[in-house]
Each structure stands twice: as structure tokens, then as C-alpha cells.
Coordinates of C-alpha atoms and ligand atoms in Angstrom, one line a residue:
M1 CA -58.3 -49.4 2.4
T2 CA -55.3 -51.4 3.6
S3 CA -55.5 -53.8 6.1
K4 CA -52.8 -51.9 8.1
R5 CA -55.4 -49.3 9.4
I6 CA -58.6 -50.0 11.1
P7 CA -61.6 -48.4 9.0
L8 CA -63.4 -45.5 10.9
V9 CA -67.2 -44.8 9.9
A10 CA -67.9 -41.4 11.6
G11 CA -71.3 -40.0 11.7
N12 CA -71.4 -36.0 11.7
W13 CA -74.8 -35.2 12.9
K14 CA -74.5 -31.6 12.5
M15 CA -77.3 -29.6 14.0
N16 CA -79.8 -32.4 14.2
F17 CA -81.0 -34.2 17.1
D18 CA -81.8 -33.0 20.5
H19 CA -80.4 -35.1 23.6
L20 CA -83.5 -37.2 23.7
E21 CA -83.4 -38.1 20.0
A22 CA -79.7 -38.7 20.4
T23 CA -80.2 -41.2 23.1
Y24 CA -83.1 -42.9 21.2
F25 CA -80.8 -43.3 18.2
I26 CA -77.9 -44.8 20.2
Q27 CA -80.0 -47.3 21.8
Q28 CA -81.5 -48.4 18.4
F29 CA -78.3 -48.5 16.8
A30 CA -76.6 -50.5 19.7
W31 CA -79.5 -53.0 19.3
K32 CA -79.0 -53.3 15.5
L33 CA -75.2 -53.5 15.6
R34 CA -75.5 -56.3 18.3
A35 CA -78.1 -58.1 16.1
I36 CA -75.8 -58.3 13.0
H37 CA -72.7 -59.3 15.4
F38 CA -70.8 -56.2 14.5
D39 CA -67.1 -56.5 15.3
H40 CA -65.8 -53.1 16.5
K41 CA -62.3 -54.5 16.4
R42 CA -62.7 -54.7 12.6
C43 CA -64.2 -51.4 12.2
E44 CA -64.5 -48.4 14.4
I45 CA -67.7 -46.3 14.6
A46 CA -67.9 -42.8 16.1
L47 CA -70.8 -40.4 16.4
M48 CA -70.6 -36.6 16.4
P49 CA -73.5 -35.2 18.2
S50 CA -74.1 -31.4 18.9
F51 CA -72.7 -30.1 22.1
T52 CA -76.0 -30.3 23.8
S53 CA -76.1 -34.0 23.2
L54 CA -72.7 -35.0 24.2
R55 CA -73.4 -35.7 27.9
S56 CA -76.4 -37.9 27.0
V57 CA -74.5 -39.7 24.5
Q58 CA -71.8 -40.2 26.9
V59 CA -74.3 -41.7 29.6
A60 CA -75.9 -44.0 27.0
I61 CA -72.7 -45.3 25.7
E62 CA -70.9 -45.8 29.1
S63 CA -73.9 -47.1 30.8
D64 CA -74.1 -50.1 28.5
N65 CA -70.4 -50.3 27.8
L66 CA -70.9 -49.9 24.2
K67 CA -68.0 -49.7 22.0
I68 CA -69.2 -46.7 20.0
R69 CA -66.8 -43.6 20.1
Y70 CA -68.0 -40.1 20.0
G71 CA -66.7 -36.4 19.6
A72 CA -67.7 -32.8 18.8
Q73 CA -68.1 -30.9 15.8
A74 CA -65.8 -28.0 16.6
V75 CA -64.0 -26.5 19.4
S76 CA -62.7 -23.1 20.9
V77 CA -59.1 -22.3 20.4
T78 CA -58.8 -20.9 23.9
S79 CA -58.8 -22.9 27.1
Q80 CA -60.9 -20.8 29.3
G81 CA -62.4 -17.4 30.0
A82 CA -64.4 -14.6 28.7
F83 CA -65.4 -16.1 25.3
T84 CA -69.3 -16.1 25.5
G85 CA -70.7 -19.3 23.5
D86 CA -67.5 -21.2 23.2
V87 CA -66.7 -24.8 24.4
S88 CA -62.9 -25.7 25.3
A89 CA -61.2 -28.8 24.2
D90 CA -60.9 -29.7 28.0
M91 CA -64.6 -29.6 28.6
I92 CA -65.2 -31.9 25.5
A93 CA -62.3 -34.2 26.6
H94 CA -63.9 -34.5 30.2
L95 CA -67.0 -36.0 28.6
G96 CA -65.1 -38.9 27.3
C97 CA -64.8 -37.6 23.7
S98 CA -62.3 -39.3 21.4
Y99 CA -62.4 -37.0 18.4
V100 CA -63.3 -33.5 17.3
I101 CA -64.1 -32.5 13.7
V102 CA -62.0 -29.3 12.9
G103 CA -62.4 -27.2 9.7
H104 CA -65.5 -28.7 8.2
S105 CA -66.6 -26.6 5.2
E106 CA -69.9 -25.6 6.8
R107 CA -67.8 -24.1 9.6
R108 CA -65.2 -22.4 7.3
K109 CA -68.3 -20.9 5.5
Y110 CA -70.6 -19.7 8.3
H111 CA -68.0 -19.0 10.9
P112 CA -64.7 -17.0 11.1
E113 CA -62.6 -20.2 10.9
D114 CA -59.5 -19.6 8.6
D115 CA -56.3 -21.5 8.5
A116 CA -54.8 -20.0 11.6
N117 CA -57.9 -20.7 13.6
I118 CA -58.1 -24.4 12.3
V119 CA -54.3 -24.8 13.2
D120 CA -55.0 -23.7 16.6
Q121 CA -58.3 -25.9 17.0
V122 CA -56.0 -28.8 15.9
R123 CA -53.4 -27.9 18.6
A124 CA -56.1 -27.4 21.2
V125 CA -57.7 -31.0 20.5
L126 CA -54.5 -32.7 20.6
A127 CA -53.2 -31.0 23.8
A128 CA -56.5 -32.3 25.3
G129 CA -55.6 -35.8 24.4
M130 CA -58.2 -36.2 21.5
Q131 CA -57.8 -36.9 17.7
P132 CA -58.7 -34.0 15.4
I133 CA -60.6 -35.0 12.2
L134 CA -59.5 -32.5 9.9
C135 CA -61.9 -31.8 6.9
V136 CA -60.5 -30.6 3.6
G137 CA -61.9 -30.6 0.1
E138 CA -62.3 -28.4 -3.0
S139 CA -65.4 -26.5 -4.0
Y140 CA -66.9 -27.0 -7.7
E141 CA -64.9 -24.0 -8.7
E142 CA -61.7 -25.6 -8.0
R143 CA -62.6 -29.0 -9.4
R144 CA -63.7 -27.0 -12.7
K145 CA -60.1 -25.5 -12.9
G146 CA -58.5 -29.0 -12.4
I147 CA -56.8 -28.0 -9.2
E148 CA -58.6 -30.1 -6.8
L149 CA -55.7 -32.3 -5.6
D150 CA -53.4 -29.3 -5.2
F151 CA -56.1 -27.7 -3.3
A152 CA -57.0 -30.4 -0.8
V153 CA -53.2 -31.1 -0.2
G154 CA -52.5 -27.5 0.3
Q155 CA -55.3 -27.3 2.8
V156 CA -53.8 -30.2 4.9
R157 CA -50.2 -28.6 4.7
D158 CA -51.5 -25.4 5.9
V159 CA -52.6 -26.8 9.0
T160 CA -49.9 -29.5 9.5
C161 CA -46.8 -27.6 8.6
D162 CA -45.9 -26.8 12.4
L163 CA -46.8 -30.2 13.8
S164 CA -44.3 -32.6 15.1
D165 CA -44.3 -36.1 13.7
E166 CA -46.0 -37.4 16.8
E167 CA -48.6 -34.9 16.6
A168 CA -49.2 -35.5 12.8
A169 CA -49.7 -39.1 13.5
K170 CA -52.6 -38.5 15.5
L171 CA -54.4 -36.7 12.8
I172 CA -57.5 -38.0 10.9
V173 CA -58.1 -36.3 7.6
A174 CA -61.4 -36.1 5.9
Y175 CA -61.5 -35.5 2.4
E176 CA -64.9 -33.9 1.6
P177 CA -65.4 -32.2 -1.6
V178 CA -67.8 -29.4 -0.9
W179 CA -69.7 -30.1 -4.1
A180 CA -70.5 -33.5 -2.8
I181 CA -71.8 -32.4 0.7
G182 CA -75.6 -33.0 1.0
T183 CA -76.0 -32.8 -2.7
G184 CA -76.3 -36.6 -3.6
M185 CA -73.3 -36.2 -6.1
V186 CA -70.7 -38.5 -4.6
A187 CA -67.1 -38.3 -5.8
T188 CA -66.2 -41.4 -7.9
P189 CA -64.1 -44.0 -6.2
Q190 CA -61.2 -43.1 -8.3
S191 CA -61.3 -39.4 -7.5
A192 CA -61.5 -40.0 -3.8
Q193 CA -58.6 -42.4 -4.1
D194 CA -56.7 -39.9 -6.1
A195 CA -57.3 -37.2 -3.2
A196 CA -56.7 -39.5 -0.4
K197 CA -53.5 -40.8 -2.1
A198 CA -52.1 -37.4 -2.8
I199 CA -52.7 -36.3 0.7
R200 CA -51.0 -39.4 2.2
N201 CA -48.0 -38.9 -0.3
D202 CA -47.8 -35.3 1.1
L203 CA -47.8 -36.5 4.6
S204 CA -45.2 -39.1 4.0
A205 CA -43.0 -36.5 2.3
T206 CA -43.2 -34.0 5.3
F207 CA -43.4 -36.5 8.3
G208 CA -42.1 -39.9 7.0
T209 CA -43.8 -42.9 5.5
E210 CA -44.6 -44.1 9.1
V211 CA -46.7 -41.2 9.8
G212 CA -48.2 -41.3 6.1
E213 CA -49.1 -44.7 6.6
T214 CA -50.7 -44.4 10.1
V215 CA -53.1 -41.5 9.4
R216 CA -56.6 -42.3 8.4
I217 CA -58.0 -40.7 5.5
L218 CA -61.8 -40.6 5.4
Y219 CA -64.1 -39.7 2.5
G220 CA -67.1 -37.6 3.1
G221 CA -69.9 -36.2 0.7
S222 CA -73.3 -38.1 -0.1
V223 CA -72.0 -41.4 1.3
S224 CA -74.5 -44.0 1.6
S225 CA -75.1 -47.8 1.5
K226 CA -75.1 -47.7 -2.3
N227 CA -71.7 -46.3 -2.8
A228 CA -69.7 -47.1 0.5
V229 CA -68.5 -50.5 -0.8
E230 CA -66.8 -49.3 -4.1
L231 CA -65.3 -46.2 -2.2
I232 CA -63.9 -48.3 0.8
R233 CA -62.3 -50.9 -1.6
E234 CA -59.9 -47.9 -2.7
P235 CA -56.6 -48.6 -1.0
D236 CA -56.1 -45.1 0.6
V237 CA -59.8 -44.6 1.8
D238 CA -60.0 -45.6 5.4
G239 CA -63.5 -44.8 6.1
F240 CA -66.2 -42.2 5.9
L241 CA -67.5 -39.1 7.4
I242 CA -71.2 -39.2 7.0
G243 CA -73.8 -36.5 7.3
G244 CA -77.3 -37.2 5.9
A245 CA -77.3 -41.2 6.1
A246 CA -75.9 -41.0 9.8
L247 CA -79.4 -39.7 10.9
K248 CA -81.1 -42.7 9.5
V249 CA -80.2 -45.7 11.9
D250 CA -80.9 -48.5 9.5
E251 CA -78.9 -46.9 6.8
L252 CA -75.9 -46.2 9.3
T253 CA -75.9 -49.8 10.4
R254 CA -75.8 -51.0 6.8
I255 CA -72.8 -48.7 6.1
C256 CA -71.2 -50.1 9.1
K257 CA -71.7 -53.5 8.1
L258 CA -70.6 -53.0 4.6
T259 CA -67.4 -51.2 5.7
M260 CA -66.4 -54.2 8.0
E261 CA -67.0 -56.7 5.6
A262 CA -65.4 -54.9 2.8
T263 CA -62.1 -54.4 4.5
S264 CA -61.9 -57.7 6.6
Ligands
13P301 P1 -73.4 -35.7 3.5 O1 -73.2 -37.2 4.0 O2 -75.0 -35.4 4.0 O3 -73.3 -35.4 2.2 O4 -72.6 -34.8 4.5 C1 -71.2 -34.8 4.6 C2 -70.6 -34.2 5.6 O5 -70.6 -33.0 5.6 C3 -69.9 -35.0 6.7 O6 -69.1 -34.1 7.5

């Protein structure tokens, strides 16, 4: 990662932790971060709980004035009305959220989230004043064919083509190869760097270098304290989107500490 951008360690809790477990985690996490003198100016931390825990997470964070940010894992493309089960961007923003994950491969797989829907989610998140964390990444099949870079760049381009420079600058991209998610098979630092660099080059070509150099590009897929340092040392990897390891408070604390130290 380059010193121009502040690293971001984001925990995607997926469908884990009810509101009591989420509150308990935050309290332990805050205490452990304080114990290691964690400097939030050198590394940003965000947690993405399920919708039902967002309010409790907000209360836990605001009541102790913690510097941890938080967000949602998906959002409705509409602002209100007869959409049973959906949650709007404004509802999420009103809970103090900074981020919304958009287009996670598990959402693309289990829900009807195609490119058009993902574009609309990105727009909804931006319009509500939050930042989308746009997830892209190839499956094992695309990697086998050797088209992984084109595939990831194409997924970003499909979503960003109609954005203004100003909107594009607010994006965060998470490169998460599907084959690496939850499998213990982490991408090599070089392949994470190649993908992040390809995405950044394409953003620079479309929106100008300033935007390309502003957008943070995270790596996701079996991140742990064992591989985080090597990955974050790559110049275009600006942090992590973490699943399993973000459910263990000691492990997440270690990854945050290592990221902060490696990039400072
Ligand atoms: P794991 O870290 O469990 O591989 O999950 C990655 C992920 O999907 C984060 O969004």
C-alpha cells in the first residue's frame, strides 16, 4: 500500500452474530485496541454486521465515542415503498453507517443481483452520503482460463461506467476472488497486487489519475494474521475485507495491528 491512502481493515460478519453477540464483540475489540494503543489515524477499521445488529453496533460505538466505523452488507435499490424485506440506503445512513458492501459474490449467487442492480445499489449508497465497497473477483473457472484480470476489471467497469469523477472517487473496491472466499486458499501477494493494479489503472484511464490514486482497493479471501503483512506490503493493496477472521476478536485485532505497522 502507498502512504497516500489510509489502509482500511473491514470485517464482513456475513450472517453471524445477533445484536448481543455484536455488542459483546465490539466491547472486547475496543478494549483490545486500546491495550495495543491502536492509532485509528494510521489505519481505519470498519465492521459490517447484519441489519438486525446495526442499531446495537451504533449504540456501542457512539456511547463510548469509539473510532470504529461500520456499515451494511447490502441495500435496496429503491428509497421506500412496497418492497417487503428490503432496507433503504437512507435507513442505513440514519444509523450512522459509513459504508455498504455492494455486489458481494454471495449476494450475486444467492440473490438476483446482476450488474444493473449493483449499479443501482452503488448509486443509492452514494446518494445517501455513504461509500460503497464494491466487490469483484473471478471464480476458479475464469482463473483457470487465465482471464482473471480482465474479468475483475470488467466487473468494475460495468458498474462505474456511468459514474461521474466525483462519484467514482468515493468508491472502495474489494478484489475478492471467489475461489479464495472461506476456503483457506489465499491469493498470492503478487496476484492480489496484479488485480489491484489492473483495477487502479483502468479507473485512472476512465476517471483520471487523481481518482485512480484516491480509490482504495482492498483484498478479500481467506485473509488471516499469517498472510496479512505480505499482502498489505503490495503497493496497490490498501487493506482487507475479511470474513471468517473478523469473527475472532484476537485474530482481527492482530490483523489490524499488523496492517497499521506495515503501512506506517
Ligand atoms: P473469508 O475471509 O472468510 O474468506 O471471507 C472473505 C469475504 O467474503 C469477505 O467479504
